[in-house]
């Protein structure tokens, strides 16, 4: 959001520059994309002693990571047909406390991991029936969600509309403050010697004799590397150089988000809240994040009256007092949506290329498991069973079936 600057807009001045690849030495790994997943991977790779160069066409963490709500919602968002994704999300949820603690200890930056849980509210009896039906599926996966009657919902959140028909409470779906997370990851990556190069667009991945051997930048210069990690979010498919079958099926899914401000001493809301047509995320500093539209409009960046109206109307139905709050910003992001809405994690048919993309709505939630599993894979420690179901080969298998 405009009021906040990105943590790194120039090449970083790392205090441990000696750990970077020397100018005449190729890095072991080039990571394309400095979002939270790419940064996490680079950090974990440096911990394994690999030299890493990280390239991003914009500022560090300035794309979807900067706009994300930061909901760690493996349970509330569980959908039929996404059982493997729920398992991955639950695994990531379990990793979050240690990931946040390690990051905070390494950087001194608090990442705002909160633990009030999430309320999914039903404004009407129809919506209550839908939530209760969905609850049976969630319970079949062993997820903990509890139905709360209206009186209990209002006891927990007194500013919610008196007419609500109840809510599902998800006690294990929490939130993290995404901009602090970006700041912390950028700081730790620089501190451990990642060669961070923002505003450095990759024109293409260089493939020699069927193997990825590095990247070519927009200015024509090349960086050779043993492994290229493609973590460019919604832009991952657009990078040239790969054979068509190796280009990940990822497209941008536009989301408009509004930031309002509450009195931090008397916030209107404490839980993350889902309602039909919107979600609300209360931050420690008093900001109330209201998101998000889901639009198939390519890389369109317009803030539209319709988008803002639909979010405010949906939020006002459940939290009428929102009408008093100042709007401090509006912002647009592009989720990297894959063909089945699940991430693409793992090796490619092009040796030397590794995918870490397609995280769709779950990039923040899945950042810790993505970082660990991809770093393990690149370092030759094998495929983490947690990501085994999320390889690129699943799309070829479906096409052949
Ligand atoms: N994860 C929230 C969103 O995609 O809008």
Coordinates of C-alpha atoms and ligand atoms in Angstrom, one line a residue:
X1 CA 0.0 0.0 0.0
X2 CA 1.2 3.4 -0.9
X3 CA 1.9 4.6 2.6
X4 CA 4.4 1.8 3.2
X5 CA 7.6 1.4 1.2
X6 CA 9.0 -1.9 0.1
X7 CA 11.9 -3.1 2.2
X8 CA 14.4 -3.5 -0.6
X9 CA 14.1 -1.6 -3.9
X10 CA 17.8 -1.5 -4.7
X11 CA 20.4 -4.3 -4.8
X12 CA 21.0 -5.2 -1.2
X13 CA 24.1 -4.3 0.7
X14 CA 24.6 -7.5 2.5
X15 CA 26.9 -7.5 5.6
X16 CA 28.1 -11.0 4.5
X17 CA 28.8 -10.2 0.9
X18 CA 31.6 -12.7 0.9
X19 CA 29.0 -15.5 1.0
X20 CA 27.6 -14.3 -2.4
X21 CA 28.9 -15.7 -5.6
X22 CA 31.9 -13.8 -6.7
X23 CA 31.3 -11.8 -10.0
X24 CA 33.3 -14.3 -12.0
X25 CA 31.7 -17.4 -10.3
X26 CA 28.3 -18.7 -11.4
X27 CA 25.9 -19.1 -8.5
X28 CA 24.8 -22.7 -7.7
X29 CA 21.2 -21.6 -8.0
X30 CA 19.2 -18.8 -9.6
X31 CA 15.8 -18.1 -8.1
X32 CA 13.4 -16.2 -10.3
X33 CA 10.9 -14.3 -8.2
X34 CA 11.5 -12.6 -4.8
X35 CA 8.1 -13.2 -3.2
X36 CA 7.8 -14.9 0.1
X37 CA 8.3 -18.4 -1.4
X38 CA 11.3 -17.5 -3.4
X39 CA 12.9 -15.6 -0.5
X40 CA 12.2 -18.6 1.8
X41 CA 13.8 -21.0 -0.7
X42 CA 16.9 -18.7 -1.1
X43 CA 17.3 -18.5 2.7
X44 CA 17.1 -22.3 3.2
X45 CA 19.5 -22.8 0.3
X46 CA 22.1 -20.5 1.8
X47 CA 21.7 -22.4 5.1
X48 CA 22.9 -25.4 3.1
X49 CA 25.9 -23.5 1.8
X50 CA 24.7 -23.0 -1.8
X51 CA 25.4 -19.7 -3.6
X52 CA 22.1 -18.1 -4.6
X53 CA 21.3 -15.3 -7.0
X54 CA 17.7 -14.0 -6.8
X55 CA 16.1 -12.0 -9.5
X56 CA 12.9 -10.1 -9.6
X57 CA 11.4 -7.8 -12.3
X58 CA 10.2 -5.5 -9.5
X59 CA 11.0 -4.7 -5.9
X60 CA 11.5 -7.5 -3.4
X61 CA 8.2 -9.0 -2.3
X62 CA 6.2 -6.3 -4.1
X63 CA 3.7 -8.4 -6.0
X64 CA 1.2 -10.9 -4.5
X65 CA 3.2 -11.2 -1.3
X66 CA 2.7 -7.5 -0.6
X67 CA -1.1 -7.6 -1.1
X68 CA -1.9 -10.9 0.5
X69 CA -4.3 -11.1 3.4
X70 CA -1.9 -13.5 5.3
X71 CA -4.6 -15.9 6.3
X72 CA -3.2 -19.3 7.2
X73 CA -6.5 -20.9 6.5
X74 CA -6.0 -24.6 5.8
X75 CA -9.2 -25.6 7.6
X76 CA -11.8 -22.9 6.8
X77 CA -11.0 -23.0 3.1
X78 CA -10.9 -26.8 2.7
X79 CA -12.9 -27.8 -0.3
X80 CA -14.1 -31.2 -1.6
X81 CA -11.6 -32.5 -4.1
X82 CA -8.7 -30.7 -2.5
X83 CA -7.9 -33.3 0.2
X84 CA -4.2 -33.4 -0.8
X85 CA -4.0 -29.6 -0.7
X86 CA -5.6 -29.6 2.8
X87 CA -3.0 -32.1 4.0
X88 CA -0.2 -29.8 2.6
X89 CA -1.9 -26.8 4.2
X90 CA -2.1 -28.5 7.5
X91 CA 1.5 -29.5 7.3
X92 CA 2.4 -25.9 6.6
X93 CA 0.2 -24.6 9.4
X94 CA 2.2 -26.9 11.8
X95 CA 5.4 -25.4 10.6
X96 CA 4.4 -21.8 11.0
X97 CA 5.2 -21.2 14.7
X98 CA 8.8 -22.4 14.4
X99 CA 9.2 -20.7 11.0
X100 CA 8.0 -17.3 12.4
X101 CA 10.1 -17.8 15.6
X102 CA 13.3 -18.6 13.6
X103 CA 12.7 -15.6 11.3
X104 CA 12.1 -13.2 14.2
X105 CA 15.1 -14.4 16.0
X106 CA 17.3 -14.0 12.9
X107 CA 16.0 -10.5 12.0
X108 CA 14.4 -8.9 15.1
X109 CA 11.3 -8.2 12.9
X110 CA 8.0 -9.3 14.4
X111 CA 5.9 -11.0 11.7
X112 CA 2.6 -10.7 13.5
X113 CA 1.6 -14.3 13.8
X114 CA -1.7 -14.1 15.7
X115 CA -3.7 -17.0 17.1
X116 CA -7.3 -15.9 17.6
X117 CA -8.5 -18.2 14.9
X118 CA -11.0 -17.6 12.2
X119 CA -14.8 -17.1 12.1
X120 CA -16.8 -18.0 9.0
X121 CA -20.1 -16.2 9.6
X122 CA -23.5 -17.1 8.2
X123 CA -25.7 -13.9 7.7
X124 CA -28.8 -16.0 6.8
X125 CA -30.4 -19.3 7.5
X126 CA -29.5 -20.5 4.0
X127 CA -25.9 -19.7 4.6
X128 CA -26.0 -21.5 7.9
X129 CA -27.4 -24.6 6.1
X130 CA -24.5 -24.3 3.6
X131 CA -21.9 -24.0 6.3
X132 CA -23.3 -26.9 8.3
X133 CA -23.3 -29.1 5.2
X134 CA -19.7 -28.1 4.5
X135 CA -18.9 -28.8 8.1
X136 CA -19.6 -32.5 7.6
X137 CA -16.9 -32.7 4.8
X138 CA -14.4 -30.7 7.0
X139 CA -15.0 -33.1 9.9
X140 CA -14.5 -36.1 7.6
X141 CA -11.0 -34.8 7.1
X142 CA -10.4 -34.6 10.8
X143 CA -10.4 -30.8 10.8
X144 CA -11.5 -29.0 14.0
X145 CA -14.2 -26.5 13.3
X146 CA -17.0 -25.7 15.8
X147 CA -20.5 -24.3 15.1
X148 CA -21.3 -21.2 17.3
X149 CA -24.8 -20.0 17.8
X150 CA -25.5 -16.3 17.2
X151 CA -25.3 -15.3 20.9
X152 CA -21.8 -16.9 21.2
X153 CA -20.6 -15.2 18.0
X154 CA -21.7 -11.8 19.3
X155 CA -20.1 -12.5 22.6
X156 CA -16.8 -13.1 20.9
X157 CA -17.2 -10.3 18.3
X158 CA -19.7 -7.7 19.7
X159 CA -19.6 -5.5 16.6
X160 CA -21.0 -8.1 14.3
X161 CA -24.5 -7.7 13.0
X162 CA -27.2 -8.8 15.4
X163 CA -29.1 -10.6 12.7
X164 CA -26.3 -13.2 12.0
X165 CA -27.5 -16.9 11.9
X166 CA -24.3 -18.2 13.5
X167 CA -20.7 -18.9 12.6
X168 CA -18.2 -21.7 12.1
X169 CA -15.2 -21.2 14.3
X170 CA -11.8 -22.5 13.1
X171 CA -9.5 -22.4 16.0
X172 CA -6.3 -23.4 14.1
X173 CA -6.6 -21.0 11.2
X174 CA -4.5 -18.0 12.1
X175 CA -2.9 -15.0 10.3
X176 CA 0.5 -13.4 9.7
X177 CA 1.3 -9.8 8.8
X178 CA 2.5 -10.2 5.3
X179 CA 4.4 -7.0 4.9
X180 CA 6.5 -7.6 8.0
X181 CA 7.0 -11.1 6.7
X182 CA 8.4 -9.7 3.4
X183 CA 10.6 -7.4 5.4
X184 CA 11.9 -10.2 7.6
X185 CA 12.6 -12.6 4.7
X186 CA 14.3 -9.9 2.7
X187 CA 16.5 -9.0 5.7
X188 CA 17.4 -12.6 6.4
X189 CA 18.1 -13.4 2.8
X190 CA 20.5 -10.4 2.6
X191 CA 22.1 -11.3 5.9
X192 CA 22.9 -14.8 4.9
X193 CA 24.4 -13.6 1.6
X194 CA 21.7 -14.1 -1.0
X195 CA 22.7 -12.0 -4.1
X196 CA 19.3 -10.2 -4.3
X197 CA 18.7 -8.3 -7.5
X198 CA 15.4 -6.5 -7.6
X199 CA 14.3 -4.7 -10.8
X200 CA 16.2 -7.3 -12.9
X201 CA 13.8 -9.0 -15.3
X202 CA 14.5 -12.4 -16.7
X203 CA 13.9 -12.5 -20.4
X204 CA 14.3 -16.3 -20.7
X205 CA 15.5 -19.4 -19.1
X206 CA 18.5 -20.7 -21.0
X207 CA 18.1 -24.4 -22.1
X208 CA 21.2 -26.0 -23.6
X209 CA 21.0 -29.6 -24.9
X210 CA 17.7 -30.0 -23.0
X211 CA 19.0 -28.8 -19.7
X212 CA 18.4 -25.5 -17.9
X213 CA 21.8 -23.8 -17.5
X214 CA 20.8 -20.4 -16.3
X215 CA 18.9 -17.3 -17.4
X216 CA 19.2 -14.5 -19.9
X217 CA 18.3 -11.0 -18.6
X218 CA 16.4 -8.4 -20.4
X219 CA 19.6 -6.6 -21.3
X220 CA 21.0 -9.7 -23.0
X221 CA 23.5 -10.7 -20.3
X222 CA 23.4 -14.2 -18.9
X223 CA 23.8 -15.8 -15.5
X224 CA 24.8 -19.4 -15.5
X225 CA 23.6 -21.7 -12.7
X226 CA 23.4 -25.3 -11.8
X227 CA 19.7 -25.0 -11.0
X228 CA 17.0 -22.5 -11.9
X229 CA 14.1 -22.2 -9.5
X230 CA 11.0 -20.7 -11.1
X231 CA 9.1 -18.9 -8.3
X232 CA 7.8 -16.0 -10.3
X233 CA 4.2 -16.3 -9.2
X234 CA 1.6 -15.2 -11.7
X235 CA 4.4 -14.4 -14.2
X236 CA 5.9 -17.9 -14.2
X237 CA 4.3 -19.0 -17.5
X238 CA 5.3 -15.9 -19.3
X239 CA 9.0 -16.4 -19.0
X240 CA 10.4 -17.5 -22.4
X241 CA 12.9 -20.3 -23.2
X242 CA 11.1 -23.4 -22.0
X243 CA 9.5 -26.0 -24.3
X244 CA 5.7 -25.6 -24.2
X245 CA 5.1 -28.7 -22.0
X246 CA 7.5 -27.3 -19.4
X247 CA 5.8 -23.9 -19.0
X248 CA 3.8 -24.1 -15.8
X249 CA 0.0 -23.7 -16.4
X250 CA -0.3 -20.6 -14.2
X251 CA -2.4 -17.6 -14.8
X252 CA -3.0 -14.3 -13.0
X253 CA -6.2 -14.1 -10.9
X254 CA -6.8 -10.5 -10.0
X255 CA -7.7 -9.5 -6.4
X256 CA -8.7 -6.0 -5.2
X257 CA -8.2 -5.3 -1.6
X258 CA -9.1 -2.4 0.7
X259 CA -7.2 -1.3 3.8
X260 CA -9.2 0.5 6.5
X261 CA -8.1 1.7 9.8
X262 CA -9.5 0.9 13.2
X263 CA -8.7 2.3 16.6
X264 CA -6.0 -0.2 17.8
X265 CA -7.1 0.3 21.4
X266 CA -10.7 -0.7 20.6
X267 CA -10.6 -2.7 17.4
X268 CA -13.9 -3.6 15.7
X269 CA -12.7 -7.1 15.1
X270 CA -10.2 -9.5 16.6
X271 CA -10.7 -12.7 14.6
X272 CA -10.0 -13.2 11.0
X273 CA -13.5 -13.2 9.5
X274 CA -15.0 -14.8 6.4
X275 CA -18.4 -13.8 5.1
X276 CA -20.1 -14.4 1.8
X277 CA -18.2 -12.2 -0.7
X278 CA -15.4 -11.1 1.5
X279 CA -12.9 -11.7 4.3
X280 CA -11.6 -9.3 7.0
X281 CA -8.2 -9.5 8.6
X282 CA -7.5 -7.3 11.6
X283 CA -3.9 -6.3 12.0
X284 CA -2.0 -5.5 15.2
X285 CA -1.5 -1.9 14.1
X286 CA -5.2 -1.3 13.7
X287 CA -5.5 -1.9 10.0
X288 CA -8.4 -3.9 8.8
X289 CA -7.7 -5.6 5.5
X290 CA -10.9 -6.3 3.5
X291 CA -10.4 -8.6 0.5
X292 CA -10.7 -9.7 -2.1
X293 CA -12.2 -9.9 -5.5
X294 CA -11.5 -12.9 -7.6
X295 CA -11.3 -11.8 -11.2
X296 CA -10.2 -13.4 -14.5
X297 CA -8.8 -10.2 -16.1
X298 CA -5.2 -11.1 -16.8
X299 CA -2.7 -8.5 -15.3
X300 CA -5.3 -5.7 -15.2
X301 CA -4.5 -3.4 -12.2
X302 CA -7.6 -1.2 -12.1
X303 CA -9.3 -0.5 -8.9
X304 CA -12.9 -0.6 -10.0
X305 CA -16.1 0.8 -8.4
X306 CA -17.7 -2.6 -8.8
X307 CA -14.9 -4.3 -7.0
X308 CA -14.8 -1.8 -4.1
X309 CA -18.6 -1.7 -3.9
X310 CA -18.9 -5.5 -3.7
X311 CA -16.3 -5.8 -1.0
X312 CA -17.7 -3.0 1.1
X313 CA -21.3 -4.2 0.7
X314 CA -20.4 -7.8 1.7
X315 CA -18.4 -6.5 4.8
X316 CA -21.1 -4.0 5.8
X317 CA -23.7 -6.8 5.9
X318 CA -21.9 -8.6 8.7
X319 CA -20.0 -5.7 10.3
X320 CA -22.2 -2.6 9.9
X321 CA -19.8 -0.3 11.8
X322 CA -17.3 -0.6 9.0
X323 CA -19.0 2.3 7.4
X324 CA -17.4 4.6 10.0
X325 CA -13.8 3.5 9.3
X326 CA -11.5 5.5 7.1
X327 CA -10.2 3.8 4.0
X328 CA -6.4 4.2 3.9
X329 CA -5.6 2.3 0.7
X330 CA -6.8 0.2 -2.1
X331 CA -4.5 -2.3 -3.8
X332 CA -4.5 -5.0 -6.5
X333 CA -2.6 -8.3 -6.6
X334 CA -2.4 -11.2 -8.9
X335 CA -2.7 -14.7 -7.5
X336 CA -0.8 -17.3 -9.4
X337 CA -3.6 -19.7 -10.2
X338 CA -2.8 -23.1 -11.5
X339 CA -5.1 -25.4 -13.5
X340 CA -6.3 -27.2 -10.4
X341 CA -5.7 -24.3 -7.9
X342 CA -2.9 -26.3 -6.2
X343 CA 0.8 -25.3 -6.2
X344 CA 3.4 -26.7 -8.7
X345 CA 6.3 -27.9 -6.6
X346 CA 9.2 -30.0 -7.8
X347 CA 11.4 -31.1 -10.7
X348 CA 10.7 -30.4 -14.3
X349 CA 11.0 -32.5 -17.5
X350 CA 13.8 -30.0 -18.2
X351 CA 16.7 -31.1 -15.9
X352 CA 18.1 -28.2 -13.9
X353 CA 14.7 -26.5 -13.6
X354 CA 12.6 -26.7 -10.4
X355 CA 9.1 -25.2 -10.0
X356 CA 7.9 -23.4 -6.9
X357 CA 4.8 -21.6 -8.3
X358 CA 1.0 -21.8 -8.7
X359 CA 0.3 -21.2 -5.0
X360 CA -3.0 -19.4 -5.9
X361 CA -4.7 -18.3 -2.6
X362 CA -2.1 -20.1 -0.4
X363 CA 1.3 -18.6 -1.0
X364 CA 1.7 -17.2 2.5
X365 CA 0.4 -20.4 4.2
X366 CA 2.6 -22.6 2.1
X367 CA 5.8 -20.5 2.3
X368 CA 7.5 -22.5 5.0
X369 CA 6.9 -25.9 3.4
X370 CA 7.8 -24.6 0.0
X371 CA 11.0 -23.1 1.3
X372 CA 12.1 -26.3 3.1
X373 CA 11.0 -28.8 0.5
X374 CA 12.4 -27.0 -2.6
X375 CA 15.7 -26.3 -0.8
X376 CA 16.0 -30.0 0.1
X377 CA 15.2 -31.0 -3.5
X378 CA 17.7 -28.6 -5.0
X379 CA 20.4 -29.6 -2.5
X380 CA 20.0 -33.2 -3.5
X381 CA 18.3 -34.4 -0.3
X382 CA 15.3 -35.9 -2.2
X383 CA 11.6 -35.1 -2.5
X384 CA 9.8 -34.2 0.7
X385 CA 6.8 -36.5 0.8
X386 CA 4.7 -33.5 1.7
X387 CA 5.0 -32.1 -1.9
X388 CA 5.0 -35.4 -3.8
X389 CA 1.4 -34.9 -5.0
X390 CA 2.2 -31.4 -6.4
X391 CA 4.6 -32.1 -9.2
X392 CA 4.1 -30.7 -12.7
X393 CA 3.7 -34.2 -14.0
X394 CA 0.2 -34.4 -12.7
X395 CA -1.0 -32.2 -15.5
X396 CA 0.5 -34.5 -18.1
X397 CA -1.0 -37.5 -16.4
X398 CA -4.5 -35.9 -16.4
X399 CA -4.2 -35.0 -20.1
X400 CA -3.3 -38.6 -20.9
X401 CA -6.1 -40.1 -18.9
Ligands
LIG1 N1 -5.8 -15.9 0.3 C1 -6.6 -14.8 0.1 C2 -6.9 -14.4 -1.3 O1 -6.4 -15.1 -2.2 O2 -7.6 -13.5 -1.5

